[in-house]
Amino acid sequence: MQKLTLKNLCDIDGLLEYLDALENLKNTLIIICIKDNAGKWLDDHIQKKLYKLGLYENLIDKLMVGYIALIKNSDVIYERLSKRDGTEEYADVIGNHDIHVISQPFLSGNLASVSIDQTEYAVNERGLNFVIFDLNRNEVIDSVSFDTHVEEYTCKRVKEPVKSHYDVCLVGCWFGSNYGSLLNGYAVYNILKSFGLEVLLLNKHNASNQDWEICGTHNERFIKQFYPKEDVSPVIPFQHLNILNDYCDTFLAGSDQIWAYNINKEFNMAFMLNFVNDSNKKISFASSFGHNDDGTPKDKQDMVKKLLQRFDAISVRESNGVKLCHDKYGVNAISVMEPVFCVDKQIFQYLAEKSNLSIDDPYILTYILDPSPEKREAILYYSKESGKKAYNILDGDPRFYENNKIALDLPDTMAGIGAEDFIYLFMNADFIITDSFHGTAFSLIFNKPFWQFQITKEDLYGLKKYSGKLICWKDFLAIRKI
């Protein structure tokens, strides 16, 4: 039999083969715990291999229970099932290492946690989670989960970046399906690369293999086409983001509305770099709170204040963000220009050249995030008055497309376009109608006349740095052209 090594252990992605490999490990601590529950596909084949490891609990058809097992040098030192909907927990010192393990079924917290010396190592995915600790080297040599709820036993590991060193890690919504977020991130990336820096783009952490935003979407295609593979991180669970401290010197938060509390909390507050060590530099570039107030609940404001105070330098996109930083959180910040204005427009023209669209006749472009009867009426009115066809773009978020299309109820509403098509349409339009901050921004970049529906004061702060000539609506169709 081939001698098992660290390399080929970490290469195994089949559950049955992995259990065979564990049987041959020496000088290791094997920690097993369940998240959610054991799953209907944990069958007799798997159970027999668990028995061969010395375990005795039968996990077949054990639903909604916690489970923990520890095997040290081939000896089972702990194994226990919780009661239904109960939490199983283990805490002890093994070889001078503090070990803390938690297993919670779906209705009791839905967690698999393996902490060794206060560092979290579990992948924390549904099914069986394994952490393998080398007792001679005093380090974790593998962390993996197998989803026993599906027949293929989907394997998931905490992967690490391709390169061994990066100057800066970009943390934000650069991967987003919203066209503005996607192109904002592309601008920030190009700014950093223009300084000769090695840049790592932190991918959407905690994303599943079927995540709606980065699987089979236009932004996923954009990322694969326009970013070098080695500059995009693997998907990393939040509890393991701290590994990036060993790869990146500086962490840059930015840009767009990543500091709006309702957005930031969905990403475990990582956009305020809470996973970054004190010794690594932390910088904000053109981050935005989205509104005059960030919406942080009172009981979370001290936490946000402490996170912001850890930054080495803070710049925000709007001047009201400077005031909010100072008055609410006691930190100094400066306002800077929206990043899409900070790069040569040739980088966007390059994207347009990659579009497969070709429109010869003059046209109106509309980019509408929030359709309404009034906006529909305005588009129809101007299309009729100008004698030009209107092509319509909606929010790039695939979850909202069908409802938005029904709400706008216009022909030539474009589905599934990429960011390169988005830029092509802006660059070649005769006139633009939009309710979007970035719709207005790209109208300005390509020097296009446009209508802007009811722009907010926060958006004005971001745009006035680029041009003092903004649309002012006095009534429904009162416009001033640039």
Short mmCIF file of C-alpha atoms in Angstrom, two decimals:
data_model
loop_
_atom_site.label_atom_id
_atom_site.label_comp_id
_atom_site.label_asym_id
_atom_site.label_seq_id
_atom_site.Cartn_x
_atom_site.Cartn_y
_atom_site.Cartn_z
CA MET A 1 0.00 0.00 0.00
CA GLN A 2 1.28 3.50 -0.84
CA LYS A 3 2.55 5.34 2.23
CA LEU A 4 0.14 8.07 3.24
CA THR A 5 1.61 11.57 3.19
CA LEU A 6 0.22 14.98 4.08
CA LYS A 7 0.01 15.85 0.41
CA ASN A 8 -2.08 12.89 -0.70
CA LEU A 9 -4.28 13.06 2.43
CA CYS A 10 -5.25 16.61 1.49
CA ASP A 11 -5.83 15.51 -2.10
CA ILE A 12 -8.48 12.95 -1.16
CA ASP A 13 -11.99 14.20 -1.89
CA GLY A 14 -13.95 10.94 -1.53
CA LEU A 15 -15.38 10.14 1.89
CA LEU A 16 -14.87 6.36 1.78
CA GLU A 17 -11.27 6.76 0.61
CA TYR A 18 -10.67 9.42 3.25
CA LEU A 19 -11.86 7.13 6.04
CA ASP A 20 -9.52 4.41 4.74
CA ALA A 21 -6.65 6.92 4.86
CA LEU A 22 -7.43 7.92 8.45
CA GLU A 23 -7.12 4.28 9.52
CA ASN A 24 -3.43 4.40 8.55
CA LEU A 25 -2.48 7.71 10.17
CA LYS A 26 0.10 7.71 12.97
CA ASN A 27 0.89 10.29 15.67
CA THR A 28 -2.28 12.24 14.99
CA LEU A 29 -5.35 13.52 16.74
CA ILE A 30 -8.46 12.98 14.60
CA ILE A 31 -11.42 15.17 15.53
CA ILE A 32 -14.84 14.46 14.01
CA CYS A 33 -18.02 16.47 14.53
CA ILE A 34 -21.37 16.83 12.79
CA LYS A 35 -23.09 19.99 11.60
CA ASP A 36 -26.86 19.97 10.89
CA ASN A 37 -27.22 16.17 11.22
CA ALA A 38 -25.64 12.99 9.95
CA GLY A 39 -27.75 12.94 6.79
CA LYS A 40 -29.75 10.33 4.94
CA TRP A 41 -26.78 9.26 2.80
CA LEU A 42 -24.67 8.19 5.79
CA ASP A 43 -25.13 4.51 5.08
CA ASP A 44 -23.77 1.13 6.10
CA HIS A 45 -20.63 1.52 3.94
CA ILE A 46 -19.62 4.65 5.83
CA GLN A 47 -20.63 3.25 9.20
CA LYS A 48 -18.45 0.15 8.75
CA LYS A 49 -15.43 2.33 8.03
CA LEU A 50 -16.16 4.43 11.13
CA TYR A 51 -16.24 1.20 13.15
CA LYS A 52 -12.82 0.28 11.72
CA LEU A 53 -11.47 3.51 13.24
CA GLY A 54 -12.53 2.14 16.64
CA LEU A 55 -15.73 4.14 16.92
CA TYR A 56 -18.84 2.44 18.26
CA GLU A 57 -21.78 4.84 17.90
CA ASN A 58 -24.17 4.02 15.04
CA LEU A 59 -24.88 7.25 13.11
CA ILE A 60 -27.28 5.76 10.56
CA ASP A 61 -30.67 7.53 10.71
CA LYS A 62 -29.50 9.64 13.66
CA LEU A 63 -31.20 12.90 12.71
CA MET A 64 -30.98 16.25 14.51
CA VAL A 65 -28.31 15.20 17.00
CA GLY A 66 -24.86 16.52 17.79
CA TYR A 67 -21.89 14.16 17.55
CA ILE A 68 -18.23 14.43 18.52
CA ALA A 69 -15.41 11.88 18.37
CA LEU A 70 -11.68 12.20 19.11
CA ILE A 71 -9.14 9.54 18.13
CA LYS A 72 -5.57 9.90 19.45
CA ASN A 73 -2.93 7.59 18.01
CA SER A 74 -5.61 5.11 16.90
CA ASP A 75 -7.29 5.10 20.34
CA VAL A 76 -10.78 6.53 20.74
CA ILE A 77 -10.55 8.93 23.68
CA TYR A 78 -14.01 10.46 23.32
CA GLU A 79 -17.21 9.71 21.43
CA ARG A 80 -20.69 10.92 22.23
CA LEU A 81 -24.07 11.66 20.64
CA SER A 82 -26.30 14.38 22.02
CA LYS A 83 -30.00 14.03 22.61
CA ARG A 84 -32.28 15.07 19.74
CA ASP A 85 -31.92 18.81 19.02
CA GLY A 86 -29.23 18.99 21.67
CA THR A 87 -25.69 20.40 21.62
CA GLU A 88 -22.68 18.15 22.12
CA GLU A 89 -19.54 19.87 23.45
CA TYR A 90 -16.02 18.76 24.38
CA ALA A 91 -13.30 20.77 26.14
CA ASP A 92 -9.98 19.45 27.45
CA VAL A 93 -6.21 19.77 27.18
CA ILE A 94 -4.45 17.23 24.98
CA GLY A 95 -0.64 17.41 24.77
CA ASN A 96 -0.54 21.00 26.07
CA HIS A 97 -3.13 22.08 23.49
CA ASP A 98 -6.53 23.47 24.46
CA ILE A 99 -9.15 21.56 22.48
CA HIS A 100 -12.73 22.82 22.28
CA VAL A 101 -15.26 21.10 20.00
CA ILE A 102 -18.94 21.92 19.47
CA SER A 103 -21.50 20.00 17.41
CA GLN A 104 -24.98 21.46 16.96
CA PRO A 105 -27.81 20.11 14.78
CA PHE A 106 -29.90 22.37 12.58
CA LEU A 107 -32.39 23.56 15.19
CA SER A 108 -29.82 24.05 17.96
CA GLY A 109 -27.33 26.41 16.32
CA ASN A 110 -26.26 24.49 13.20
CA LEU A 111 -22.53 24.52 13.96
CA ALA A 112 -19.41 22.40 13.69
CA SER A 113 -16.56 24.07 15.59
CA VAL A 114 -13.08 22.75 16.32
CA SER A 115 -10.91 25.21 18.22
CA ILE A 116 -7.28 24.36 18.99
CA ASP A 117 -5.47 26.87 21.19
CA GLN A 118 -8.24 29.42 20.53
CA THR A 119 -7.93 29.12 16.73
CA GLU A 120 -10.90 27.82 14.74
CA TYR A 121 -10.14 25.04 12.23
CA ALA A 122 -13.42 23.37 11.28
CA VAL A 123 -14.74 23.92 7.75
CA ASN A 124 -18.18 24.18 9.41
CA GLU A 125 -20.21 22.72 6.56
CA ARG A 126 -23.19 20.36 6.63
CA GLY A 127 -22.42 16.71 7.42
CA LEU A 128 -19.18 15.21 8.76
CA ASN A 129 -16.38 17.66 9.60
CA PHE A 130 -12.83 16.37 10.18
CA VAL A 131 -9.81 18.17 11.64
CA ILE A 132 -6.52 16.25 11.63
CA PHE A 133 -3.82 17.44 14.05
CA ASP A 134 -0.21 16.19 13.75
CA LEU A 135 1.01 15.57 17.31
CA ASN A 136 4.69 15.56 16.29
CA ARG A 137 4.61 18.79 14.28
CA ASN A 138 1.97 20.40 16.51
CA GLU A 139 -0.09 21.65 13.59
CA VAL A 140 -3.31 20.96 11.72
CA ILE A 141 -2.53 19.00 8.57
CA ASP A 142 -6.05 18.83 7.13
CA SER A 143 -9.53 20.24 7.66
CA VAL A 144 -12.31 18.91 5.49
CA SER A 145 -16.06 18.31 5.42
CA PHE A 146 -18.19 15.76 3.58
CA ASP A 147 -21.86 16.49 2.99
CA THR A 148 -23.66 13.27 3.91
CA HIS A 149 -27.00 14.82 2.90
CA VAL A 150 -26.22 14.26 -0.79
CA GLU A 151 -25.33 11.06 -2.59
CA GLU A 152 -22.00 12.36 -3.91
CA TYR A 153 -20.74 13.33 -0.41
CA THR A 154 -19.60 16.78 -1.54
CA CYS A 155 -16.13 17.52 -0.20
CA LYS A 156 -15.10 20.99 0.95
CA ARG A 157 -11.73 22.20 2.24
CA VAL A 158 -10.29 25.49 3.35
CA LYS A 159 -8.14 26.39 0.37
CA GLU A 160 -5.29 28.88 0.44
CA PRO A 161 -4.17 31.55 -2.07
CA VAL A 162 -2.08 30.56 -5.09
CA LYS A 163 0.87 32.86 -4.43
CA SER A 164 2.88 32.87 -1.21
CA HIS A 165 2.86 36.67 -0.86
CA TYR A 166 0.66 39.62 -1.82
CA ASP A 167 1.25 43.28 -1.12
CA VAL A 168 -2.43 44.02 -0.58
CA CYS A 169 -5.71 42.14 -0.16
CA LEU A 170 -8.79 43.91 -1.55
CA VAL A 171 -11.86 43.35 0.63
CA GLY A 172 -15.25 44.48 -0.68
CA CYS A 173 -18.10 43.67 -3.08
CA TRP A 174 -15.86 43.62 -6.17
CA PHE A 175 -17.43 40.22 -7.06
CA GLY A 176 -21.00 41.57 -6.92
CA SER A 177 -23.70 40.98 -9.51
CA ASN A 178 -24.64 44.68 -9.43
CA TYR A 179 -22.86 46.26 -12.41
CA GLY A 180 -21.76 49.27 -10.37
CA SER A 181 -20.17 47.13 -7.64
CA LEU A 182 -18.46 44.91 -10.20
CA LEU A 183 -16.96 47.80 -12.18
CA ASN A 184 -16.11 49.75 -9.03
CA GLY A 185 -14.04 46.76 -7.88
CA TYR A 186 -12.42 46.48 -11.30
CA ALA A 187 -11.38 50.14 -11.06
CA VAL A 188 -9.89 49.69 -7.56
CA TYR A 189 -7.98 46.60 -8.70
CA ASN A 190 -6.52 48.48 -11.67
CA ILE A 191 -5.52 51.42 -9.47
CA LEU A 192 -3.60 49.08 -7.15
CA LYS A 193 -1.97 47.23 -10.05
CA SER A 194 -0.87 50.58 -11.56
CA PHE A 195 1.31 51.04 -8.46
CA GLY A 196 3.10 47.78 -9.23
CA LEU A 197 1.46 45.92 -6.34
CA GLU A 198 0.66 42.24 -6.07
CA VAL A 199 -3.09 42.18 -5.34
CA LEU A 200 -5.27 39.43 -3.88
CA LEU A 201 -9.05 39.82 -4.35
CA LEU A 202 -10.87 38.28 -1.40
CA ASN A 203 -13.68 36.20 -2.85
CA LYS A 204 -17.14 35.99 -1.30
CA HIS A 205 -16.41 34.19 1.96
CA ASN A 206 -18.79 31.52 3.26
CA ALA A 207 -20.22 31.10 -0.26
CA SER A 208 -21.58 27.65 -1.05
CA ASN A 209 -20.95 25.68 -4.22
CA GLN A 210 -24.36 26.88 -5.44
CA ASP A 211 -24.14 30.50 -4.27
CA TRP A 212 -26.58 32.57 -6.33
CA GLU A 213 -24.15 35.46 -6.76
CA ILE A 214 -20.97 33.78 -7.95
CA CYS A 215 -22.13 30.57 -9.65
CA GLY A 216 -23.19 30.73 -13.30
CA THR A 217 -23.76 34.48 -13.29
CA HIS A 218 -22.50 37.29 -15.53
CA ASN A 219 -20.12 38.47 -12.78
CA GLU A 220 -18.61 35.01 -12.40
CA ARG A 221 -17.89 35.03 -16.14
CA PHE A 222 -16.39 38.53 -15.84
CA ILE A 223 -14.10 37.45 -12.99
CA LYS A 224 -12.82 34.46 -14.94
CA GLN A 225 -12.24 36.51 -18.10
CA PHE A 226 -10.73 39.73 -16.75
CA TYR A 227 -8.82 38.79 -13.58
CA PRO A 228 -5.74 36.55 -13.42
CA LYS A 229 -6.70 33.34 -11.62
CA GLU A 230 -3.87 33.70 -9.13
CA ASP A 231 -5.18 37.12 -8.02
CA VAL A 232 -8.57 35.75 -6.89
CA SER A 233 -8.74 33.96 -3.55
CA PRO A 234 -10.59 30.69 -3.10
CA VAL A 235 -13.85 30.84 -1.17
CA ILE A 236 -12.80 30.82 2.48
CA PRO A 237 -15.12 30.38 5.48
CA PHE A 238 -15.22 33.49 7.67
CA GLN A 239 -13.66 31.73 10.64
CA HIS A 240 -10.59 30.98 8.52
CA LEU A 241 -10.04 34.42 6.96
CA ASN A 242 -7.27 35.00 9.49
CA ILE A 243 -4.98 32.74 7.40
CA LEU A 244 -4.69 35.64 4.95
CA ASN A 245 -2.60 37.54 7.49
CA ASP A 246 0.27 35.23 6.58
CA TYR A 247 -0.07 36.04 2.87
CA CYS A 248 -0.88 39.75 2.69
CA ASP A 249 0.97 42.77 4.12
CA THR A 250 -1.90 45.26 3.83
CA PHE A 251 -5.68 44.93 3.71
CA LEU A 252 -7.73 47.46 1.77
CA ALA A 253 -11.47 47.85 2.41
CA GLY A 254 -13.26 49.42 -0.53
CA SER A 255 -15.16 50.59 -2.26
CA ASP A 256 -18.91 51.28 -2.63
CA GLN A 257 -21.53 50.88 0.14
CA ILE A 258 -19.68 48.19 2.07
CA TRP A 259 -19.99 50.06 5.39
CA ALA A 260 -23.77 50.22 5.39
CA TYR A 261 -24.54 48.07 8.42
CA ASN A 262 -27.23 45.97 6.72
CA ILE A 263 -24.69 44.98 4.05
CA ASN A 264 -21.64 44.62 6.30
CA LYS A 265 -23.41 42.35 8.78
CA GLU A 266 -24.25 39.91 5.97
CA PHE A 267 -20.51 39.48 5.55
CA ASN A 268 -19.74 39.03 9.27
CA MET A 269 -18.48 42.65 9.46
CA ALA A 270 -15.43 41.53 7.46
CA PHE A 271 -15.60 44.74 5.41
CA MET A 272 -14.27 46.48 8.53
CA LEU A 273 -11.36 44.02 8.52
CA ASN A 274 -12.23 42.37 11.83
CA PHE A 275 -10.20 39.28 10.86
CA VAL A 276 -6.96 41.21 10.25
CA ASN A 277 -4.14 41.12 12.81
CA ASP A 278 -3.10 44.29 14.61
CA SER A 279 0.32 44.01 12.96
CA ASN A 280 -1.06 44.15 9.39
CA LYS A 281 -1.93 47.51 7.86
CA LYS A 282 -5.61 48.29 7.45
CA ILE A 283 -6.75 50.97 4.98
CA SER A 284 -10.13 52.11 3.69
CA PHE A 285 -10.39 53.45 0.13
CA ALA A 286 -13.58 55.28 -0.87
CA SER A 287 -15.78 53.15 1.37
CA SER A 288 -19.35 54.32 1.73
CA PHE A 289 -21.95 54.14 4.51
CA GLY A 290 -24.65 54.51 1.88
CA HIS A 291 -26.65 57.15 3.74
CA ASN A 292 -26.26 59.99 6.23
CA ASP A 293 -26.39 57.30 8.91
CA ASP A 294 -24.99 53.80 8.57
CA GLY A 295 -27.93 52.14 10.32
CA THR A 296 -25.83 50.46 13.01
CA PRO A 297 -27.99 49.47 16.03
CA LYS A 298 -27.02 51.15 19.30
CA ASP A 299 -25.83 47.90 20.85
CA LYS A 300 -23.39 47.38 17.94
CA GLN A 301 -21.96 50.91 17.75
CA ASP A 302 -19.14 50.29 20.24
CA MET A 303 -18.05 47.29 18.18
CA VAL A 304 -18.01 49.37 14.97
CA LYS A 305 -16.11 52.15 16.73
CA LYS A 306 -13.41 49.74 17.89
CA LEU A 307 -13.11 48.25 14.40
CA LEU A 308 -12.73 51.68 12.76
CA GLN A 309 -10.19 52.78 15.35
CA ARG A 310 -7.94 49.88 14.27
CA PHE A 311 -7.53 51.35 10.76
CA ASP A 312 -4.24 53.01 9.83
CA ALA A 313 -5.97 55.31 7.33
CA ILE A 314 -9.59 55.90 6.33
CA SER A 315 -10.96 57.51 3.20
CA VAL A 316 -14.65 57.52 2.33
CA ARG A 317 -16.56 58.33 -0.85
CA GLU A 318 -18.87 61.03 0.52
CA SER A 319 -18.26 64.05 2.72
CA ASN A 320 -21.13 62.99 4.97
CA GLY A 321 -19.11 59.83 5.61
CA VAL A 322 -16.28 62.00 6.97
CA LYS A 323 -18.75 63.62 9.35
CA LEU A 324 -20.22 60.28 10.39
CA CYS A 325 -16.75 58.83 11.13
CA HIS A 326 -15.88 61.86 13.27
CA ASP A 327 -19.15 62.53 15.07
CA LYS A 328 -20.41 58.99 15.65
CA TYR A 329 -17.23 56.92 15.88
CA GLY A 330 -14.51 59.40 16.85
CA VAL A 331 -12.18 58.62 13.95
CA ASN A 332 -10.68 60.88 11.32
CA ALA A 333 -11.38 60.29 7.64
CA ILE A 334 -10.99 62.13 4.34
CA SER A 335 -13.29 62.06 1.32
CA VAL A 336 -11.97 60.88 -2.04
CA MET A 337 -13.40 60.43 -5.51
CA GLU A 338 -15.47 57.45 -6.59
CA PRO A 339 -12.89 54.93 -7.98
CA VAL A 340 -14.43 54.62 -11.47
CA PHE A 341 -13.40 58.27 -11.96
CA CYS A 342 -9.82 57.56 -10.81
CA VAL A 343 -8.78 55.37 -13.72
CA ASP A 344 -8.23 56.13 -17.37
CA LYS A 345 -11.45 55.40 -19.24
CA GLN A 346 -9.39 53.26 -21.61
CA ILE A 347 -9.71 50.39 -19.13
CA PHE A 348 -13.48 50.54 -19.68
CA GLN A 349 -13.09 50.97 -23.44
CA TYR A 350 -11.03 47.77 -23.38
CA LEU A 351 -13.99 45.98 -21.78
CA ALA A 352 -16.36 47.35 -24.42
CA GLU A 353 -14.14 45.92 -27.14
CA LYS A 354 -14.76 42.46 -25.68
CA SER A 355 -18.52 42.79 -26.01
CA ASN A 356 -20.32 40.78 -28.67
CA LEU A 357 -23.00 43.46 -29.04
CA SER A 358 -23.21 45.49 -32.24
CA ILE A 359 -25.83 48.23 -32.58
CA ASP A 360 -25.64 50.50 -35.62
CA ASP A 361 -28.70 52.74 -35.23
CA PRO A 362 -28.77 55.62 -32.71
CA TYR A 363 -30.41 54.54 -29.45
CA ILE A 364 -31.39 55.58 -25.95
CA LEU A 365 -30.01 53.51 -23.08
CA THR A 366 -31.87 53.16 -19.80
CA TYR A 367 -30.35 51.68 -16.65
CA ILE A 368 -33.06 51.31 -14.03
CA LEU A 369 -32.57 49.64 -10.64
CA ASP A 370 -36.02 50.41 -9.22
CA PRO A 371 -38.69 50.37 -11.95
CA SER A 372 -41.87 52.38 -11.47
CA PRO A 373 -44.79 53.53 -13.66
CA GLU A 374 -43.37 57.07 -13.65
CA LYS A 375 -39.98 55.92 -14.93
CA ARG A 376 -41.62 53.76 -17.57
CA GLU A 377 -43.67 56.76 -18.73
CA ALA A 378 -40.55 58.93 -18.94
CA ILE A 379 -38.71 56.36 -21.05
CA LEU A 380 -41.64 55.96 -23.44
CA TYR A 381 -42.04 59.75 -23.68
CA TYR A 382 -38.43 60.46 -24.57
CA SER A 383 -38.20 57.49 -26.95
CA LYS A 384 -41.25 58.76 -28.83
CA GLU A 385 -40.11 62.40 -28.85
CA SER A 386 -36.59 61.57 -30.01
CA GLY A 387 -37.63 58.88 -32.47
CA LYS A 388 -34.99 56.56 -31.04
CA LYS A 389 -35.27 53.03 -29.80
CA ALA A 390 -34.66 52.46 -26.07
CA TYR A 391 -32.55 49.53 -24.87
CA ASN A 392 -33.14 48.78 -21.20
CA ILE A 393 -30.77 47.40 -18.57
CA LEU A 394 -31.98 46.26 -15.15
CA ASP A 395 -30.11 45.39 -11.96
CA GLY A 396 -27.56 42.65 -12.64
CA ASP A 397 -28.77 40.71 -9.59
CA PRO A 398 -30.44 37.60 -11.12
CA ARG A 399 -32.86 37.30 -8.17
CA PHE A 400 -34.65 40.51 -9.13
CA TYR A 401 -34.55 40.38 -12.93
CA GLU A 402 -37.95 38.83 -13.67
CA ASN A 403 -39.87 41.01 -11.22
CA ASN A 404 -38.07 44.14 -12.42
CA LYS A 405 -38.75 43.23 -16.04
CA ILE A 406 -42.45 42.85 -15.29
CA ALA A 407 -42.46 46.16 -13.39
CA LEU A 408 -40.72 48.06 -16.20
CA ASP A 409 -42.83 46.34 -18.87
CA LEU A 410 -40.86 47.59 -21.87
CA PRO A 411 -39.61 45.83 -25.01
CA ASP A 412 -35.88 45.44 -25.63
CA THR A 413 -35.12 44.82 -21.96
CA MET A 414 -31.79 43.01 -22.04
CA ALA A 415 -31.24 39.81 -20.06
CA GLY A 416 -27.97 38.29 -18.90
CA ILE A 417 -25.64 40.94 -20.27
CA GLY A 418 -22.08 41.10 -19.00
CA ALA A 419 -20.21 44.12 -17.63
CA GLU A 420 -18.44 44.46 -20.97
CA ASP A 421 -21.86 44.73 -22.67
CA PHE A 422 -22.96 47.22 -20.02
CA ILE A 423 -19.97 49.45 -20.86
CA TYR A 424 -20.50 49.01 -24.63
CA LEU A 425 -24.08 50.21 -24.29
CA PHE A 426 -23.09 53.28 -22.27
CA MET A 427 -20.19 54.14 -24.54
CA ASN A 428 -22.28 54.05 -27.72
CA ALA A 429 -25.60 55.46 -26.52
CA ASP A 430 -26.95 58.78 -27.77
CA PHE A 431 -28.78 59.48 -24.55
CA ILE A 432 -29.03 57.80 -21.13
CA ILE A 433 -31.88 57.59 -18.62
CA THR A 434 -30.99 56.17 -15.19
CA ASP A 435 -31.83 56.08 -11.51
CA SER A 436 -28.41 54.70 -10.58
CA PHE A 437 -25.35 56.35 -9.05
CA HIS A 438 -23.04 54.39 -11.32
CA GLY A 439 -25.37 54.94 -14.27
CA THR A 440 -24.79 58.65 -13.79
CA ALA A 441 -21.07 58.06 -13.23
CA PHE A 442 -20.58 56.24 -16.55
CA SER A 443 -22.70 58.84 -18.36
CA LEU A 444 -20.19 61.42 -17.14
CA ILE A 445 -17.16 59.27 -17.98
CA PHE A 446 -18.30 58.87 -21.59
CA ASN A 447 -19.57 62.46 -21.80
CA LYS A 448 -23.17 61.45 -22.54
CA PRO A 449 -26.28 63.61 -22.05
CA PHE A 450 -28.55 61.93 -19.51
CA TRP A 451 -31.57 62.13 -17.25
CA GLN A 452 -31.11 61.21 -13.61
CA PHE A 453 -34.16 60.24 -11.58
CA GLN A 454 -34.23 61.71 -8.09
CA ILE A 455 -30.58 61.45 -7.14
CA THR A 456 -29.93 61.36 -3.38
CA LYS A 457 -27.79 63.81 -1.45
CA GLU A 458 -25.35 60.99 -0.71
CA ASP A 459 -24.94 60.30 -4.43
CA LEU A 460 -24.42 64.01 -5.11
CA TYR A 461 -21.50 64.11 -2.70
CA GLY A 462 -19.81 61.32 -4.65
CA LEU A 463 -20.48 62.82 -8.07
CA LYS A 464 -19.74 66.49 -7.44
CA LYS A 465 -16.06 65.71 -7.11
CA TYR A 466 -16.08 64.75 -10.77
CA SER A 467 -18.44 67.29 -12.30
CA GLY A 468 -20.35 70.29 -11.01
CA LYS A 469 -22.85 69.92 -13.85
CA LEU A 470 -25.49 67.53 -12.54
CA ILE A 471 -29.08 67.07 -13.53
CA CYS A 472 -31.54 68.96 -11.34
CA TRP A 473 -35.15 67.75 -11.52
CA LYS A 474 -37.68 70.52 -10.85
CA ASP A 475 -40.58 68.34 -11.86
CA PHE A 476 -41.19 65.06 -13.69
CA LEU A 477 -39.72 65.98 -17.06
CA ALA A 478 -37.81 69.16 -16.29
CA ILE A 479 -34.24 68.47 -17.34
CA ARG A 480 -30.99 70.25 -17.91
CA LYS A 481 -28.51 68.67 -20.27
CA ILE A 482 -24.83 68.50 -19.56
#
